[in-house]
Amino acid sequence: MFYWVKPRLHFESRIRAPTNLDFATLGADMRSLSLLASLLLIPVAARAESPHPLRYIPSEANLILRVEKPRLLVETITQHQVVREMQQLPFVREQLESPVFQRFLQLVSYYEQDLGMKWPELLDKLAGNGLTLAAKVAGDNSPVVLCVDGTDEELTKRFVNLAVSVFEQELARQESKEKVEKGNYRGIDGFKIGDLRIARIGPTLLISNKKETLKAAVDLHFNEGKSLKDVSGPTEARKILHADSLAWLWLDLDVARNAPNAKELFAIPSNDPVQTIAIGGWVNVVKRAKFLAAGLHKEKDNFHLSLRFPGAGYDGVPEALAVHVPAKDSMGTLEPLEPKNVMLSLSFHFDFKEFWERKDKLFNEKVVKELANGEKQFGLFLPGSSLGKLFAQAGSNHRFVVAHQETTSYSIKPKQYAPNFAIVSKMRDPQFGKSMDSVLRAAALLAGVQVKLKMVEEDRGAVHIVGERFSEKGEFPNDPENLRFNFSPCFAVVNDQFLFCSTMEFAHEMIDLLQKEFESSKRHVSRSPLQLRLYSAGAEKLLKAFEDQLLAQIILDQAVKPAQGRKQFDALTQWVSKLGQVRVQSEFGEKDYRIDVEWKRK
């Protein structure tokens, strides 16, 4: 939206901006008035109030990413211990010493020398009032504008002139046909460098990929048009996020609701059973929320990412989605389980009973008919039982765990490693365990005929385990990597929990863990419909499980000797082991839906 005019051309006088003299005179008048006010009124802070960060953002924008204090954000990241330690990793250090990065450092040094200050102070003056990236999300090549709000107009002017000079020299050095184009619109000087268009208004830089967008931003300087500072959404988003957010985001969710396939995506009853079962609750949150607000802040050594969906709380949840949303007065989820060498632990709410009873409201007639046919087939498979009975006995809280597999009872080592995993479901009715025993025994019997499985049963204390083991004799043509020897699937009932494990060995550990939890008086229950944990200690174990492949890759990529490659691999695993833990938790409030992500360094 910014029309570039060659210097020799002029707009008609009726659309020209006031001259520089007019602005200078106005500035002098304002300074005089300010001085008079300071003498007559109660003194106020010496520093003027920061300009509104969205004053140059056209109201058509539906996405805002804002950094209030760019220097603080950069220093928070670059000075963090994890980043400092990462810089010592051999292959990272090699990238930092690469010609491309060194040239970047030389460029920074050049700006520092020419402008007479180090980069932190430069960043403070060039973007001391923040960075605002805005876009109108509408498919490919969406219009984008970046507003860099500085505090020193003279420095910003010198920086722009220096940057243009550097680009011109570089283009000349490369003997490029492209040139830096200079223009003027309403008295505002601008430049076109490649696909980017740049304009300076006082200490503020405006950068866009579209001339129309930049033109609209400049028009806002002359109070023509409507900016996002007059739209309530971004202001509301900032208020509900942490006051010390290093960066925050606002997204108008009309983007999703107005998408071409939105009607089908948000429909209840749904035509897509997989989507509804997997993420139906989240899809409905997007449908009901006014906008998404996200903010990043730091507390001590931990980082927190908060996502807020105002308008998507308990009020207004469709009755059919009780399958995903725990009732206000009921249990949501149990605490995620943490066995030895855990990589990932998930606890989530999904009510099978509600799913079956409300299937007519969840799905269209075709899907409901297919579910009815499935229940008939299930009845033939297990006479006397039904999916409806099974789902009525099942609980609503389920936990999923992935952990490093250290030992195996197979003598054949698989060529391709797979970690342990387990699924734990809290039963609504103890009869569920007996029903699942019949279902899984029948399934194992059929599978055993096809893939040579042998049923094994054993006890772990008072808990009976039923499992299957693959035969180590003969060949299995569809498994050349011997992947099957990562598994000995089994199940057990542990008090009020139904357990399914990928291996018998992992089942022993999980049973002990569940027994200890059941006997504890501090069995933690949360109203959260989802809790997720990621563990760096488990990730370290996973890296070591692929040690040979990764070591070979390092040696080839870095062109180093095996001993040096080993040193790099050990440094990497040690760094990963110290990353700590990522925690994700969601919650329904009365009026909003929240997701909180926390990174806790070890």
Coordinates of C-alpha atoms in Angstrom, one line a residue:
M1 CA 0.0 0.0 0.0
F2 CA 3.0 2.3 -0.1
Y3 CA 3.4 4.0 -3.6
W4 CA 7.1 4.7 -4.3
V5 CA 7.8 7.9 -6.2
K6 CA 11.1 8.7 -7.8
P7 CA 12.8 11.8 -6.2
R8 CA 12.2 14.0 -9.3
L9 CA 8.4 13.4 -9.2
H10 CA 6.0 15.2 -6.9
F11 CA 2.5 14.6 -5.6
E12 CA -0.1 17.4 -6.0
S13 CA 0.1 20.0 -3.2
R14 CA -3.3 19.0 -1.9
I15 CA -2.1 15.6 -0.7
R16 CA 1.4 16.7 0.5
A17 CA 2.3 16.5 4.1
P18 CA 3.3 19.5 6.2
T19 CA 6.9 20.6 5.6
N20 CA 9.7 19.8 8.0
L21 CA 9.6 23.4 9.1
D22 CA 6.0 22.9 10.1
F23 CA 6.9 19.9 12.2
A24 CA 9.9 21.7 13.7
T25 CA 7.7 24.6 14.7
L26 CA 5.1 22.4 16.2
G27 CA 7.8 20.5 18.1
A28 CA 9.1 23.8 19.5
D29 CA 5.6 24.9 20.6
M30 CA 5.0 21.6 22.3
R31 CA 8.3 21.8 24.2
S32 CA 7.4 25.3 25.4
L33 CA 4.0 24.2 26.6
S34 CA 5.6 21.2 28.4
L35 CA 8.0 23.5 30.2
L36 CA 5.2 25.9 31.2
A37 CA 3.1 22.9 32.5
S38 CA 6.1 21.6 34.5
L39 CA 6.4 25.0 36.2
L40 CA 2.7 25.4 37.0
L41 CA 1.5 21.8 37.7
I42 CA 2.7 19.0 40.0
P43 CA 5.9 17.6 38.6
V44 CA 5.6 14.3 36.7
A45 CA 8.1 11.8 35.5
A46 CA 10.9 13.3 33.4
R47 CA 10.5 10.8 30.6
A48 CA 7.6 11.3 28.2
E49 CA 5.0 8.7 27.9
S50 CA 5.8 6.1 25.3
P51 CA 3.7 6.4 22.1
H52 CA 1.0 3.8 21.5
P53 CA 2.7 0.8 20.0
L54 CA -0.2 0.1 17.6
R55 CA -0.7 3.6 16.2
Y56 CA 0.9 2.7 12.8
I57 CA -0.8 -0.8 12.5
P58 CA -3.8 -0.8 10.1
S59 CA -7.0 -2.1 11.7
E60 CA -7.2 -4.9 9.1
A61 CA -4.3 -6.7 10.8
N62 CA -5.5 -9.8 12.7
L63 CA -2.2 -10.9 14.2
I64 CA 0.1 -8.9 16.5
L65 CA 3.5 -10.0 17.9
R66 CA 4.9 -7.5 20.3
V67 CA 8.2 -7.2 22.1
E68 CA 8.1 -4.5 24.8
K69 CA 11.8 -4.4 25.5
P70 CA 13.9 -5.9 22.7
R71 CA 17.2 -5.5 24.5
L72 CA 15.9 -7.3 27.6
L73 CA 14.5 -10.2 25.5
V74 CA 17.8 -10.5 23.6
E75 CA 20.0 -10.4 26.7
T76 CA 17.6 -12.8 28.6
I77 CA 18.1 -15.4 25.8
T78 CA 21.8 -14.8 25.0
Q79 CA 22.9 -14.7 28.6
H80 CA 20.9 -17.7 29.8
Q81 CA 23.0 -20.5 31.1
V82 CA 21.6 -23.1 28.7
V83 CA 22.5 -20.9 25.7
R84 CA 26.0 -20.2 27.0
E85 CA 26.6 -23.9 27.5
M86 CA 25.1 -24.6 24.0
Q87 CA 27.7 -22.2 22.5
Q88 CA 30.4 -24.4 23.9
L89 CA 29.2 -27.5 22.0
P90 CA 31.8 -28.2 19.3
F91 CA 29.5 -28.2 16.3
V92 CA 27.7 -25.1 17.6
R93 CA 31.0 -23.4 18.1
E94 CA 32.0 -24.3 14.5
Q95 CA 28.8 -22.6 13.2
L96 CA 29.6 -19.5 15.3
E97 CA 33.0 -19.4 13.7
S98 CA 31.6 -19.9 10.2
P99 CA 32.2 -17.1 7.6
V100 CA 28.5 -16.2 7.5
F101 CA 28.3 -15.6 11.2
Q102 CA 31.6 -13.9 11.4
R103 CA 30.5 -11.6 8.7
F104 CA 27.4 -10.8 10.7
L105 CA 29.5 -9.9 13.7
Q106 CA 31.7 -7.7 11.5
L107 CA 28.6 -5.9 10.3
V108 CA 27.5 -5.3 13.9
S109 CA 30.9 -4.0 14.8
Y110 CA 30.8 -1.7 11.7
Y111 CA 27.5 -0.2 12.9
E112 CA 28.9 0.1 16.5
Q113 CA 31.9 2.0 15.3
D114 CA 30.1 4.3 12.9
L115 CA 27.2 5.1 15.3
G116 CA 29.5 5.3 18.3
M117 CA 28.0 2.9 20.7
K118 CA 27.8 -0.9 21.5
W119 CA 24.9 -3.0 20.2
P120 CA 22.9 -3.2 23.5
E121 CA 22.7 0.6 23.7
L122 CA 22.0 0.8 19.9
L123 CA 19.1 -1.6 20.3
D124 CA 17.8 0.4 23.3
K125 CA 17.8 3.6 21.2
L126 CA 16.6 2.1 17.9
A127 CA 13.9 0.0 19.5
G128 CA 13.6 1.3 23.1
N129 CA 9.8 1.7 22.7
G130 CA 9.4 -1.9 21.4
L131 CA 9.0 -3.9 18.2
T132 CA 5.6 -4.7 16.8
L133 CA 5.1 -7.2 14.0
A134 CA 1.6 -7.2 12.5
A135 CA 0.1 -9.2 9.7
K136 CA -3.2 -9.9 8.0
V137 CA -3.3 -13.7 7.9
A138 CA -5.0 -14.6 4.7
G139 CA -3.2 -17.4 2.9
D140 CA 0.1 -17.1 1.1
N141 CA 2.1 -13.8 0.8
S142 CA 0.0 -12.1 3.5
P143 CA 0.8 -8.4 4.1
V144 CA 3.2 -7.8 7.0
V145 CA 4.4 -4.6 8.7
L146 CA 7.2 -4.3 11.3
C147 CA 7.2 -1.2 13.5
V148 CA 10.5 -0.5 15.2
D149 CA 9.8 2.2 17.8
G150 CA 13.0 4.1 18.7
T151 CA 13.8 6.8 21.2
D152 CA 16.4 8.8 19.3
E153 CA 15.3 10.4 16.1
E154 CA 18.8 11.5 15.0
L155 CA 20.3 8.1 15.6
T156 CA 17.5 6.4 13.7
K157 CA 18.1 8.7 10.8
R158 CA 21.8 7.9 10.8
F159 CA 21.1 4.2 11.1
V160 CA 18.8 4.2 8.1
N161 CA 21.3 6.2 6.0
L162 CA 24.1 3.8 7.0
A163 CA 22.0 0.7 6.3
V164 CA 21.1 2.0 2.8
S165 CA 24.8 2.8 2.1
V166 CA 25.8 -0.7 3.2
F167 CA 23.1 -2.3 0.9
E168 CA 24.2 -0.1 -2.0
Q169 CA 27.9 -1.1 -1.5
E170 CA 27.0 -4.8 -1.3
L171 CA 24.9 -4.7 -4.4
A172 CA 27.7 -2.9 -6.2
R173 CA 30.2 -5.5 -5.0
Q174 CA 28.0 -8.3 -6.3
E175 CA 27.5 -6.4 -9.6
S176 CA 23.8 -6.9 -9.0
K177 CA 21.2 -5.3 -11.3
E178 CA 19.0 -4.5 -8.3
K179 CA 19.3 -1.1 -6.9
V180 CA 18.1 0.6 -3.7
E181 CA 15.2 2.7 -4.9
K182 CA 14.5 6.0 -3.0
G183 CA 11.1 7.6 -2.9
N184 CA 8.8 10.0 -0.9
Y185 CA 5.2 9.8 0.1
R186 CA 3.5 12.7 1.9
G187 CA 6.8 14.1 2.8
I188 CA 8.1 10.9 4.3
D189 CA 11.2 9.5 2.8
G190 CA 11.4 5.8 2.0
F191 CA 13.4 3.1 0.4
K192 CA 12.8 -0.1 -1.6
I193 CA 15.4 -2.8 -1.0
G194 CA 14.5 -6.0 -2.8
D195 CA 10.9 -7.0 -1.7
L196 CA 11.1 -4.8 1.4
R197 CA 9.9 -1.2 1.7
I198 CA 11.1 1.0 4.5
A199 CA 10.0 4.4 5.8
R200 CA 11.1 6.5 8.7
I201 CA 8.8 8.7 10.7
G202 CA 10.8 10.4 13.4
P203 CA 12.5 7.8 15.6
T204 CA 10.2 5.0 14.2
L205 CA 11.0 2.6 11.3
L206 CA 8.2 1.0 9.3
I207 CA 9.1 -2.0 7.2
S208 CA 6.7 -3.9 5.0
N209 CA 6.5 -6.4 2.2
K210 CA 3.6 -4.6 0.5
K211 CA 3.6 -1.0 -0.7
E212 CA -0.1 -0.8 0.0
T213 CA 0.4 -1.8 3.7
L214 CA 3.2 0.7 4.2
K215 CA 1.2 3.4 2.6
A216 CA -1.7 2.7 5.0
A217 CA 0.8 2.9 7.9
V218 CA 2.1 6.3 6.8
D219 CA -1.5 7.5 6.3
L220 CA -2.2 6.7 10.0
H221 CA 0.6 9.2 10.9
F222 CA -1.6 11.8 9.4
N223 CA -4.7 10.5 11.3
E224 CA -6.2 9.0 8.1
G225 CA -7.7 5.6 8.5
K226 CA -8.2 3.4 11.6
S227 CA -5.4 1.7 13.5
L228 CA -5.4 -1.2 15.9
K229 CA -5.0 1.1 18.8
D230 CA -8.7 1.8 18.4
V231 CA -9.5 -2.0 18.4
S232 CA -10.3 -3.6 21.8
G233 CA -8.8 -7.0 21.1
P234 CA -5.1 -6.3 21.4
T235 CA -5.6 -4.1 24.5
E236 CA -7.7 -6.8 26.2
A237 CA -5.1 -9.5 25.3
R238 CA -2.3 -7.5 26.9
K239 CA -4.2 -6.9 30.1
I240 CA -4.9 -10.6 30.7
L241 CA -1.2 -11.6 30.2
H242 CA 1.7 -11.4 32.7
A243 CA 2.7 -7.7 33.3
D244 CA 6.4 -8.6 32.7
S245 CA 5.9 -10.5 29.4
L246 CA 9.1 -10.4 27.3
A247 CA 6.9 -10.9 24.2
W248 CA 3.2 -11.3 23.6
L249 CA 0.8 -12.2 20.8
W250 CA -2.8 -11.5 19.8
L251 CA -4.6 -13.4 17.1
D252 CA -8.1 -12.7 16.1
L253 CA -9.7 -16.1 15.8
D254 CA -12.1 -14.9 13.2
V255 CA -9.3 -16.0 10.9
A256 CA -10.2 -19.6 11.7
R257 CA -14.0 -19.1 11.9
N258 CA -14.0 -17.4 8.4
A259 CA -11.8 -20.0 6.7
P260 CA -13.3 -21.8 3.7
N261 CA -13.8 -25.1 5.5
A262 CA -14.8 -23.5 8.8
K263 CA -18.4 -24.6 8.8
E264 CA -17.6 -28.2 8.4
L265 CA -14.6 -28.0 10.8
F266 CA -16.7 -26.5 13.7
A267 CA -19.9 -28.4 13.1
I268 CA -21.5 -30.5 15.8
P269 CA -22.7 -33.1 14.9
S270 CA -19.4 -33.7 13.1
N271 CA -18.7 -35.4 9.8
D272 CA -15.1 -36.2 10.9
P273 CA -15.0 -38.7 13.8
V274 CA -11.2 -38.8 14.0
Q275 CA -11.0 -35.0 14.5
T276 CA -13.8 -35.0 17.0
I277 CA -12.4 -37.8 19.1
A278 CA -8.8 -36.5 19.0
I279 CA -9.2 -32.7 19.2
G280 CA -12.9 -31.9 19.3
G281 CA -12.6 -30.0 22.6
W282 CA -9.8 -27.8 21.3
V283 CA -11.6 -27.1 18.0
N284 CA -14.7 -25.9 20.0
V285 CA -12.5 -23.6 22.1
V286 CA -11.3 -21.9 18.9
K287 CA -14.9 -21.6 17.7
R288 CA -16.1 -19.9 20.9
A289 CA -13.0 -17.8 21.9
K290 CA -12.9 -14.1 21.0
F291 CA -9.2 -14.3 20.4
L292 CA -5.9 -16.0 21.4
A293 CA -3.6 -14.1 23.7
A294 CA -0.1 -15.6 24.4
G295 CA 2.7 -14.2 26.5
L296 CA 6.2 -15.3 27.4
H297 CA 7.7 -14.3 30.8
K298 CA 10.6 -15.4 32.9
E299 CA 10.6 -16.2 36.7
K300 CA 14.1 -16.9 38.1
D301 CA 15.6 -19.5 35.8
N302 CA 12.2 -20.7 34.4
F303 CA 10.3 -19.6 31.3
H304 CA 6.5 -19.5 31.2
L305 CA 4.3 -19.4 28.1
S306 CA 0.7 -18.5 28.8
L307 CA -2.1 -19.0 26.3
R308 CA -5.5 -17.6 27.0
F309 CA -8.8 -18.0 25.1
P310 CA -11.3 -15.6 26.5
G311 CA -14.9 -16.5 26.0
A312 CA -14.2 -20.3 25.7
G313 CA -14.7 -21.3 29.4
Y314 CA -17.3 -23.7 30.9
D315 CA -20.1 -21.3 29.9
G316 CA -21.2 -22.3 26.4
V317 CA -19.6 -25.8 26.2
P318 CA -21.9 -27.9 24.0
E319 CA -23.4 -30.8 26.0
A320 CA -22.0 -33.3 23.5
L321 CA -18.4 -32.3 24.4
A322 CA -18.7 -33.6 27.9
V323 CA -16.5 -36.4 26.4
H324 CA -13.6 -33.9 26.4
V325 CA -14.5 -31.4 29.2
P326 CA -14.7 -32.7 32.8
A327 CA -17.7 -31.5 34.8
K328 CA -17.1 -28.6 37.2
D329 CA -17.6 -30.9 40.3
S330 CA -15.8 -33.9 38.9
M331 CA -12.2 -35.2 38.7
G332 CA -10.2 -34.0 35.7
T333 CA -6.9 -35.9 35.7
L334 CA -4.4 -37.6 37.9
E335 CA -0.8 -36.5 38.1
P336 CA 1.3 -37.8 35.2
L337 CA 3.4 -40.8 36.1
E338 CA 7.2 -40.7 36.3
P339 CA 8.9 -44.1 35.9
K340 CA 12.6 -44.4 35.6
N341 CA 14.1 -42.8 32.4
V342 CA 10.8 -41.3 31.5
M343 CA 10.8 -39.2 28.3
L344 CA 7.1 -38.2 28.0
S345 CA 4.2 -38.4 30.5
L346 CA 0.7 -37.4 29.6
S347 CA -2.6 -37.4 31.6
F348 CA -5.8 -36.5 29.9
H349 CA -9.6 -36.5 30.2
F350 CA -11.7 -38.6 27.8
D351 CA -15.0 -40.0 29.0
F352 CA -15.9 -43.1 27.0
K353 CA -19.3 -43.4 28.7
E354 CA -20.2 -39.9 27.6
F355 CA -18.8 -40.6 24.2
W356 CA -21.1 -43.6 23.7
E357 CA -24.2 -42.0 25.2
R358 CA -23.9 -38.8 23.3
K359 CA -22.7 -40.2 19.9
D360 CA -26.0 -39.1 18.3
K361 CA -25.1 -35.5 19.2
L362 CA -21.4 -35.8 18.4
F363 CA -21.6 -37.3 14.9
N364 CA -23.8 -37.3 11.8
E365 CA -26.1 -40.1 10.9
K366 CA -23.6 -41.9 8.7
V367 CA -21.0 -42.1 11.5
V368 CA -23.6 -43.1 14.1
K369 CA -24.7 -46.0 11.8
E370 CA -21.1 -47.1 11.3
L371 CA -20.6 -47.2 15.1
A372 CA -23.8 -49.3 15.5
N373 CA -22.5 -51.7 12.9
G374 CA -19.2 -51.8 14.8
E375 CA -21.0 -52.7 18.0
K376 CA -22.8 -55.6 16.2
Q377 CA -19.4 -57.0 15.0
F378 CA -18.0 -56.6 18.5
G379 CA -20.9 -58.7 19.8
L380 CA -20.1 -61.5 17.4
F381 CA -16.5 -61.4 18.5
L382 CA -17.4 -61.5 22.2
P383 CA -20.9 -62.9 22.8
G384 CA -22.6 -61.5 25.9
S385 CA -20.6 -58.2 25.7
S386 CA -21.0 -54.9 23.8
L387 CA -19.2 -51.7 23.2
G388 CA -21.8 -49.8 25.2
K389 CA -21.2 -51.9 28.3
L390 CA -17.4 -51.7 27.9
F391 CA -17.5 -47.9 27.5
A392 CA -19.9 -47.6 30.5
Q393 CA -17.3 -49.4 32.7
A394 CA -14.4 -47.4 31.5
G395 CA -13.2 -44.3 33.3
S396 CA -12.5 -40.8 32.1
N397 CA -8.9 -40.3 33.1
H398 CA -6.1 -41.9 31.1
R399 CA -2.3 -41.7 31.3
F400 CA 0.3 -42.4 28.7
V401 CA 4.0 -42.8 29.4
V402 CA 7.1 -43.2 27.2
A403 CA 10.4 -44.2 28.8
H404 CA 13.8 -45.5 27.7
Q405 CA 14.0 -49.3 27.5
E406 CA 17.2 -50.5 29.2
T407 CA 16.7 -54.3 29.4
T408 CA 14.9 -56.9 27.3
S409 CA 14.4 -60.6 27.9
Y410 CA 14.9 -61.5 24.2
S411 CA 18.3 -62.9 23.2
I412 CA 17.9 -61.3 19.7
K413 CA 18.7 -57.6 19.7
P414 CA 16.5 -55.5 17.4
K415 CA 18.3 -53.4 14.8
Q416 CA 15.9 -50.6 15.3
Y417 CA 15.3 -49.4 18.9
A418 CA 11.9 -48.5 20.3
P419 CA 11.2 -47.1 23.8
N420 CA 8.8 -48.5 26.3
F421 CA 5.3 -47.2 26.6
A422 CA 2.3 -47.8 28.8
I423 CA -1.3 -46.8 28.9
V424 CA -3.1 -46.5 32.2
S425 CA -6.8 -45.9 32.6
K426 CA -8.7 -45.4 35.8
M427 CA -11.8 -47.7 35.8
R428 CA -15.3 -46.5 36.6
D429 CA -16.3 -50.1 37.2
P430 CA -14.0 -53.0 38.2
Q431 CA -15.8 -55.1 35.7
F432 CA -14.0 -53.2 33.0
G433 CA -10.8 -55.1 33.9
K434 CA -12.5 -58.5 33.4
S435 CA -14.1 -57.3 30.2
M436 CA -10.8 -56.1 28.8
D437 CA -9.2 -59.4 29.9
S438 CA -11.6 -61.3 27.6
V439 CA -11.2 -58.8 24.8
L440 CA -7.4 -58.8 24.8
R441 CA -7.1 -62.6 25.3
A442 CA -9.3 -63.1 22.2
A443 CA -7.3 -60.6 20.2
A444 CA -4.0 -62.2 21.2
L445 CA -5.3 -65.6 20.2
L446 CA -6.1 -64.4 16.7
A447 CA -2.8 -62.4 16.4
G448 CA -0.8 -65.4 17.7
V449 CA -1.8 -67.5 14.8
Q450 CA -0.5 -64.8 12.3
V451 CA 2.7 -63.7 13.9
K452 CA 3.8 -66.6 16.2
L453 CA 3.0 -65.1 19.6
K454 CA 3.2 -67.1 22.8
M455 CA 1.0 -66.2 25.8
V456 CA 2.8 -65.8 29.1
E457 CA 1.3 -65.2 32.5
E458 CA 3.1 -64.2 35.7
D459 CA 2.5 -62.4 39.0
R460 CA 4.0 -59.2 40.4
G461 CA 3.0 -59.4 44.0
A462 CA -0.7 -59.6 44.1
V463 CA -1.1 -58.4 40.5
H464 CA -1.6 -60.9 37.7
I465 CA 0.0 -60.0 34.4
V466 CA -1.1 -61.5 31.0
G467 CA 1.3 -61.0 28.1
E468 CA 2.6 -62.2 24.8
R469 CA 6.1 -62.9 23.5
F470 CA 7.3 -63.2 20.0
S471 CA 9.0 -66.5 19.0
E472 CA 12.7 -66.2 18.4
K473 CA 12.6 -69.2 16.0
G474 CA 12.0 -68.9 12.3
E475 CA 11.8 -65.8 10.2
F476 CA 9.3 -63.0 10.1
P477 CA 9.4 -61.6 6.5
N478 CA 7.7 -58.3 7.3
D479 CA 10.2 -57.3 10.0
P480 CA 13.8 -57.3 8.6
E481 CA 14.9 -54.9 11.4
N482 CA 13.6 -57.3 14.1
L483 CA 11.6 -54.4 15.4
R484 CA 9.2 -56.9 17.1
F485 CA 11.8 -57.8 19.7
N486 CA 11.3 -54.4 21.3
F487 CA 7.9 -55.6 22.5
S488 CA 6.2 -58.2 24.7
P489 CA 2.8 -56.6 25.1
C490 CA 0.9 -57.3 28.3
F491 CA -1.9 -56.0 30.5
A492 CA -2.9 -56.1 34.2
V493 CA -5.4 -54.7 36.6
V494 CA -3.8 -52.7 39.4
N495 CA -6.4 -51.7 42.0
D496 CA -8.7 -49.2 40.2
Q497 CA -6.3 -48.9 37.2
F498 CA -6.1 -50.9 34.0
L499 CA -2.6 -51.1 32.7
F500 CA -1.4 -52.0 29.2
C501 CA 2.4 -52.1 28.6
S502 CA 4.7 -52.6 25.6
T503 CA 6.9 -55.0 27.6
M504 CA 6.7 -57.3 30.5
E505 CA 9.7 -55.7 32.1
F506 CA 8.2 -52.2 32.0
A507 CA 5.0 -53.6 33.4
H508 CA 6.8 -54.6 36.6
E509 CA 8.0 -51.1 37.1
M510 CA 4.6 -49.5 36.3
I511 CA 2.8 -51.9 38.7
D512 CA 5.1 -50.9 41.5
L513 CA 4.6 -47.2 40.7
L514 CA 0.8 -47.6 40.6
Q515 CA 0.7 -49.5 43.8
K516 CA 2.8 -46.9 45.6
E517 CA 0.5 -44.1 44.2
F518 CA -2.7 -46.0 45.3
E519 CA -1.3 -46.5 48.8
S520 CA -0.3 -42.9 49.2
S521 CA -2.6 -40.5 51.0
K522 CA -1.5 -37.7 48.6
R523 CA -2.9 -39.0 45.4
H524 CA -3.1 -35.7 43.5
V525 CA -6.2 -35.0 41.4
S526 CA -6.4 -32.0 39.1
R527 CA -9.4 -30.3 37.4
S528 CA -7.1 -29.9 34.4
P529 CA -8.3 -31.9 31.3
L530 CA -4.7 -32.2 30.1
Q531 CA -1.3 -32.5 31.8
L532 CA 1.9 -33.1 29.8
R533 CA 5.5 -33.5 30.9
L534 CA 8.7 -33.8 28.8
Y535 CA 11.9 -34.8 30.4
S536 CA 15.5 -34.0 29.2
A537 CA 16.9 -37.0 31.2
G538 CA 14.8 -39.3 29.1
A539 CA 15.8 -37.5 25.9
E540 CA 19.5 -38.1 26.9
K541 CA 18.8 -41.8 27.2
L542 CA 17.1 -41.7 23.8
L543 CA 20.1 -40.1 22.2
K544 CA 22.4 -42.7 23.7
A545 CA 20.1 -45.5 22.3
F546 CA 20.9 -44.2 18.8
E547 CA 24.5 -43.6 19.7
D548 CA 26.1 -45.5 16.8
Q549 CA 24.0 -43.7 14.1
L550 CA 24.5 -40.3 15.6
L551 CA 28.2 -40.8 16.1
A552 CA 28.6 -41.8 12.5
Q553 CA 26.6 -38.8 11.4
I554 CA 28.8 -36.4 13.5
I555 CA 32.0 -37.9 12.1
L556 CA 30.8 -37.6 8.5
D557 CA 29.2 -34.2 8.9
Q558 CA 32.1 -32.6 10.8
A559 CA 34.9 -34.6 9.1
V560 CA 36.5 -35.4 12.4
K561 CA 38.2 -38.5 13.8
P562 CA 36.2 -41.0 15.9
A563 CA 37.7 -39.8 19.1
Q564 CA 36.7 -36.2 18.4
G565 CA 33.3 -37.4 17.2
R566 CA 32.9 -39.2 20.5
K567 CA 33.8 -36.1 22.4
Q568 CA 31.2 -34.1 20.5
F569 CA 28.5 -36.7 21.2
D570 CA 29.3 -36.8 24.9
A571 CA 29.1 -33.0 25.1
L572 CA 25.7 -33.0 23.3
T573 CA 24.2 -35.7 25.6
Q574 CA 25.5 -33.9 28.7
W575 CA 24.0 -30.6 27.6
V576 CA 20.6 -32.3 26.8
S577 CA 20.6 -33.9 30.2
K578 CA 20.6 -30.5 31.9
L579 CA 17.7 -29.0 30.0
G580 CA 15.3 -30.1 32.7
Q581 CA 11.5 -30.4 32.2
V582 CA 8.7 -28.9 30.2
R583 CA 5.3 -28.9 31.8
V584 CA 2.0 -28.2 29.9
Q585 CA -1.3 -27.9 31.7
S586 CA -4.7 -26.8 30.5
E587 CA -7.8 -25.6 32.5
F588 CA -11.3 -24.5 31.9
G589 CA -12.4 -21.3 33.8
E590 CA -15.9 -20.0 33.9
K591 CA -15.2 -17.6 31.1
D592 CA -12.0 -18.7 29.5
Y593 CA -9.8 -21.6 28.6
R594 CA -6.1 -21.6 29.5
I595 CA -2.9 -23.4 28.6
D596 CA 0.2 -22.9 30.6
V597 CA 3.6 -24.1 29.5
E598 CA 6.6 -24.0 31.9
W599 CA 10.2 -24.9 31.2
K600 CA 12.0 -25.7 34.4
R601 CA 15.7 -26.2 34.0
K602 CA 17.3 -29.0 35.9

